[in-house]
Short mmCIF file of C-alpha atoms in Angstrom, two decimals:
data_model
loop_
_atom_site.label_atom_id
_atom_site.label_comp_id
_atom_site.label_asym_id
_atom_site.label_seq_id
_atom_site.Cartn_x
_atom_site.Cartn_y
_atom_site.Cartn_z
CA MET A 1 -28.95 -3.47 -96.91
CA PRO A 2 -32.09 -2.94 -94.76
CA VAL A 3 -34.26 -0.09 -95.98
CA THR A 4 -33.70 2.07 -92.89
CA ASP A 5 -29.92 1.62 -93.09
CA GLY A 6 -30.04 2.71 -96.71
CA ALA A 7 -32.03 5.80 -95.74
CA ILE A 8 -29.49 6.64 -93.04
CA GLU A 9 -26.65 6.34 -95.55
CA LYS A 10 -28.37 8.70 -97.99
CA ILE A 11 -28.86 11.39 -95.35
CA LYS A 12 -25.32 10.83 -94.13
CA ASP A 13 -24.01 11.37 -97.66
CA MET A 14 -25.83 14.71 -97.84
CA ILE A 15 -24.04 15.80 -94.65
CA VAL A 16 -20.61 14.38 -95.47
CA THR A 17 -20.56 15.97 -98.92
CA GLY A 18 -21.47 19.34 -97.45
CA GLU A 19 -24.88 19.57 -99.06
CA LEU A 20 -26.27 19.84 -95.53
CA GLY A 21 -23.90 21.60 -93.16
CA PRO A 22 -24.02 22.05 -89.37
CA GLY A 23 -27.22 23.86 -88.42
CA ALA A 24 -28.86 23.33 -91.84
CA LYS A 25 -32.54 22.56 -92.00
CA LEU A 26 -33.60 19.42 -93.87
CA PRO A 27 -36.14 19.77 -96.70
CA ARG A 28 -39.79 18.96 -95.99
CA GLU A 29 -40.34 15.27 -95.30
CA ALA A 30 -42.39 14.66 -98.45
CA ASP A 31 -39.88 16.47 -100.65
CA LEU A 32 -36.85 14.74 -99.13
CA ALA A 33 -38.45 11.29 -99.34
CA GLU A 34 -39.25 11.80 -103.02
CA ARG A 35 -35.81 13.17 -103.78
CA LEU A 36 -34.02 10.26 -102.09
CA GLY A 37 -36.40 7.62 -103.41
CA LEU A 38 -37.54 6.60 -99.95
CA SER A 39 -40.87 5.91 -98.34
CA ARG A 40 -41.83 8.47 -95.73
CA ASN A 41 -41.80 5.73 -93.08
CA SER A 42 -38.22 4.77 -93.94
CA LEU A 43 -37.20 8.43 -93.85
CA ARG A 44 -38.81 8.91 -90.43
CA GLU A 45 -36.98 5.87 -89.03
CA ALA A 46 -33.69 7.16 -90.42
CA VAL A 47 -34.26 10.61 -88.92
CA LYS A 48 -35.15 9.05 -85.57
CA ALA A 49 -31.96 6.97 -85.57
CA LEU A 50 -29.76 9.94 -86.51
CA SER A 51 -31.37 12.09 -83.83
CA LEU A 52 -30.53 9.48 -81.19
CA ILE A 53 -26.83 9.77 -82.00
CA ARG A 54 -27.10 13.58 -82.07
CA VAL A 55 -26.54 14.04 -85.80
CA LEU A 56 -30.02 15.47 -86.33
CA ASP A 57 -32.20 17.61 -84.09
CA VAL A 58 -35.96 17.19 -84.51
CA ARG A 59 -37.78 20.34 -83.39
CA GLN A 60 -41.49 19.85 -83.06
CA GLY A 61 -43.41 22.36 -85.18
CA ASP A 62 -40.25 23.73 -86.74
CA GLY A 63 -38.56 20.93 -88.66
CA THR A 64 -35.41 18.81 -88.55
CA TYR A 65 -31.95 20.32 -88.42
CA VAL A 66 -28.39 19.06 -88.62
CA THR A 67 -26.77 19.56 -85.21
CA SER A 68 -23.51 21.43 -84.66
CA LEU A 69 -21.70 18.08 -85.25
CA GLU A 70 -19.24 19.04 -82.51
CA PRO A 71 -17.18 16.08 -81.22
CA SER A 72 -18.51 16.48 -77.68
CA LEU A 73 -22.05 16.09 -79.02
CA LEU A 74 -21.41 13.20 -81.40
CA LEU A 75 -19.36 11.25 -78.86
CA GLU A 76 -22.17 11.31 -76.28
CA ALA A 77 -23.36 8.04 -77.79
CA MET A 78 -19.99 6.48 -76.96
CA GLY A 79 -20.34 7.57 -73.35
CA PHE A 80 -23.78 5.95 -73.21
CA ALA A 81 -22.42 2.67 -74.59
CA VAL A 82 -19.49 2.75 -72.16
CA ASP A 83 -21.94 2.70 -69.25
CA PHE A 84 -22.71 -0.93 -70.14
CA HIS A 85 -19.14 -2.09 -69.49
CA ARG A 86 -18.45 -5.20 -67.40
CA ASP A 87 -15.95 -5.39 -64.56
CA ASP A 88 -13.63 -7.55 -66.65
CA THR A 89 -13.19 -4.68 -69.14
CA VAL A 90 -12.14 -2.05 -66.57
CA LEU A 91 -8.50 -2.97 -67.08
CA GLU A 92 -8.87 -2.26 -70.80
CA PHE A 93 -10.31 1.18 -70.05
CA LEU A 94 -7.31 1.89 -67.82
CA GLU A 95 -4.97 0.80 -70.61
CA VAL A 96 -6.64 3.31 -72.95
CA ARG A 97 -6.45 6.03 -70.30
CA ARG A 98 -2.73 5.32 -69.93
CA ILE A 99 -2.31 6.02 -73.63
CA LEU A 100 -4.48 9.13 -73.89
CA GLU A 101 -4.15 11.03 -70.61
CA PRO A 102 -0.36 11.51 -70.71
CA ALA A 103 -0.77 12.99 -74.19
CA ALA A 104 -3.49 15.32 -72.90
CA ALA A 105 -1.29 16.40 -69.96
CA ALA A 106 1.63 17.18 -72.28
CA MET A 107 -0.62 19.19 -74.60
CA ALA A 108 -2.18 21.04 -71.65
CA ALA A 109 1.28 22.02 -70.42
CA THR A 110 1.76 24.09 -73.56
CA ALA A 111 -1.83 25.03 -74.48
CA MET A 112 -3.49 25.84 -71.15
CA SER A 113 -4.16 29.50 -70.42
CA ASP A 114 -3.04 31.05 -67.14
CA GLU A 115 -6.69 31.19 -66.07
CA ASP A 116 -7.17 27.48 -66.71
CA ARG A 117 -3.96 26.66 -64.84
CA ALA A 118 -5.29 28.62 -61.88
CA ALA A 119 -8.55 26.63 -62.06
CA LEU A 120 -6.56 23.38 -62.05
CA ARG A 121 -4.65 24.49 -58.96
CA ALA A 122 -7.90 25.56 -57.27
CA THR A 123 -9.38 22.12 -57.91
CA LEU A 124 -6.57 20.51 -55.93
CA GLU A 125 -6.89 23.02 -53.10
CA ASP A 126 -10.68 22.51 -52.90
CA LEU A 127 -10.15 18.94 -51.69
CA GLY A 128 -9.15 19.80 -48.13
CA ASP A 129 -6.78 17.96 -45.81
CA SER A 130 -8.74 14.78 -45.04
CA PRO A 131 -11.01 13.93 -47.97
CA THR A 132 -13.10 10.79 -48.18
CA VAL A 133 -12.18 8.34 -50.92
CA GLU A 134 -15.39 9.24 -52.76
CA ALA A 135 -14.53 12.95 -52.60
CA LEU A 136 -11.02 12.22 -53.82
CA VAL A 137 -12.30 10.27 -56.85
CA ALA A 138 -14.84 13.00 -57.68
CA ASN A 139 -12.02 15.54 -57.46
CA ASP A 140 -9.85 13.25 -59.62
CA LEU A 141 -12.51 13.25 -62.35
CA ARG A 142 -12.71 17.07 -62.29
CA PHE A 143 -8.92 17.37 -62.28
CA HIS A 144 -8.45 15.13 -65.30
CA GLY A 145 -11.43 16.73 -67.04
CA LEU A 146 -9.77 20.14 -66.77
CA ILE A 147 -6.53 18.76 -68.17
CA ALA A 148 -8.35 17.09 -71.07
CA ALA A 149 -10.17 20.33 -71.86
CA GLY A 150 -6.90 22.23 -71.50
CA SER A 151 -5.29 20.08 -74.19
CA GLY A 152 -7.16 22.19 -76.75
CA ASN A 153 -8.26 19.06 -78.63
CA THR A 154 -12.04 18.64 -78.40
CA VAL A 155 -12.00 15.07 -79.74
CA LEU A 156 -9.38 13.96 -77.22
CA CYS A 157 -11.29 15.70 -74.43
CA SER A 158 -14.57 13.98 -75.35
CA VAL A 159 -12.98 10.53 -75.59
CA ILE A 160 -11.24 10.88 -72.22
CA GLU A 161 -14.43 12.04 -70.55
CA GLY A 162 -16.30 9.14 -72.12
CA ILE A 163 -13.95 6.46 -70.80
CA SER A 164 -13.23 7.90 -67.35
CA GLY A 165 -16.47 6.75 -65.71
CA PRO A 166 -15.90 2.97 -65.83
CA THR A 167 -12.69 3.24 -63.81
CA ALA A 168 -14.18 5.34 -61.01
CA ARG A 169 -15.43 2.36 -58.96
CA ALA A 170 -12.02 0.67 -59.24
CA ARG A 171 -10.36 3.83 -57.97
CA ILE A 172 -12.76 4.04 -55.01
CA TRP A 173 -12.16 0.40 -54.11
CA ARG A 174 -8.40 0.90 -54.37
CA GLY A 175 -8.60 3.91 -52.05
CA LEU A 176 -10.47 1.84 -49.49
CA THR A 177 -8.23 -1.23 -49.63
CA GLN A 178 -4.70 -0.17 -50.56
CA GLU A 179 -2.59 1.48 -47.90
CA GLY A 180 -1.23 4.86 -48.97
CA ALA A 181 -3.34 5.05 -52.15
CA VAL A 182 -4.98 8.36 -51.21
CA ARG A 183 -1.64 9.95 -50.31
CA ARG A 184 -0.01 8.79 -53.54
CA THR A 185 -2.91 10.03 -55.64
CA ARG A 186 -2.63 13.49 -54.10
CA GLU A 187 1.14 13.56 -54.58
CA GLN A 188 0.81 12.54 -58.22
CA HIS A 189 -1.89 15.15 -58.85
CA GLU A 190 0.38 17.77 -57.33
CA ALA A 191 3.29 16.70 -59.54
CA ILE A 192 1.14 16.80 -62.69
CA CYS A 193 -0.22 20.23 -61.76
CA GLU A 194 3.26 21.62 -61.06
CA ALA A 195 4.54 20.35 -64.42
CA ILE A 196 1.62 21.98 -66.24
CA GLU A 197 2.11 25.23 -64.33
CA ALA A 198 5.82 25.18 -65.25
CA ARG A 199 4.94 24.44 -68.91
CA ARG A 200 7.01 21.26 -68.92
CA PRO A 201 5.09 18.92 -71.26
CA GLU A 202 7.34 15.86 -71.00
CA VAL A 203 7.35 16.02 -67.21
CA ALA A 204 3.55 16.31 -67.23
CA ARG A 205 3.38 13.34 -69.60
CA ALA A 206 5.63 11.25 -67.37
CA TRP A 207 3.70 11.96 -64.18
CA ALA A 208 0.34 11.33 -65.86
CA THR A 209 1.66 7.96 -67.06
CA VAL A 210 2.79 7.07 -63.54
CA HIS A 211 -0.57 8.17 -62.13
CA VAL A 212 -2.74 6.00 -64.39
CA ALA A 213 -0.29 3.09 -64.37
CA ASP A 214 -0.41 3.05 -60.56
CA VAL A 215 -4.14 2.27 -60.59
CA GLU A 216 -3.69 -0.16 -63.47
CA GLN A 217 -0.99 -2.11 -61.64
CA TRP A 218 -3.10 -2.32 -58.49
CA LEU A 219 -6.03 -3.72 -60.49
CA ARG A 220 -3.82 -6.27 -62.27
CA THR A 221 -2.58 -7.48 -58.89
CA ALA A 222 -6.11 -7.59 -57.49
CA LEU A 223 -7.36 -9.54 -60.49
CA GLY A 224 -4.56 -12.01 -59.93
CA SER A 225 -5.61 -12.65 -56.36
CA THR A 226 -9.41 -12.82 -56.71
CA GLU A 227 -11.96 -13.36 -59.42
CA SER A 228 -13.92 -10.20 -58.59
CA PRO A 229 -11.88 -7.42 -56.94
CA LEU A 230 -14.62 -4.85 -57.37
CA PRO A 231 -17.60 -4.72 -55.00
CA ALA A 232 -21.01 -5.31 -56.56
CA THR A 233 -23.17 -2.27 -57.24
#
């Protein structure tokens, strides 16, 4: 195992075992290096790597701390990696969304507060009567983000937010090229919102499945008719 990887594992073990909890300050560099049997250079590289994935927080002049270790923080690295997706993987992101978002909608139907339900309704009403496709997709991201947050599961929320971005361009292109796509999207959003407001989890799940599957089916058809259905950025 490379020296830096070994150093990362040793610090990780201190966190996983509870020796260093969320918000804890690491010992002085010299003391920690001696204790773990590491060179100070190896320790610095390990700390740098763990800070990049938001496990550690290096505060100049103060020291190094374990972060809150909240899922939303730790999964930021996944969102960064997702940004490097290729067009031929968009369909796979939609397949994952079709698995996760119906579950989030069903959970939101039982867990969402009245205030959050009102915010979901307001998001739909903010769109206006004749939105552009770009405005509709931006509103779609907010709408699904509220539902994910309303599920009450921070891990599920973070994962959904992380994988939503890659499908945005496909949704814009669909809105521009497929007749009736904007109307259907708004109707499906309305149905999902009504099911959540009525606290009907299985109805919310069903409509969320239809909603994501609609985009997925369009993309499958487009991929079958052309090698590159998405416009270049």
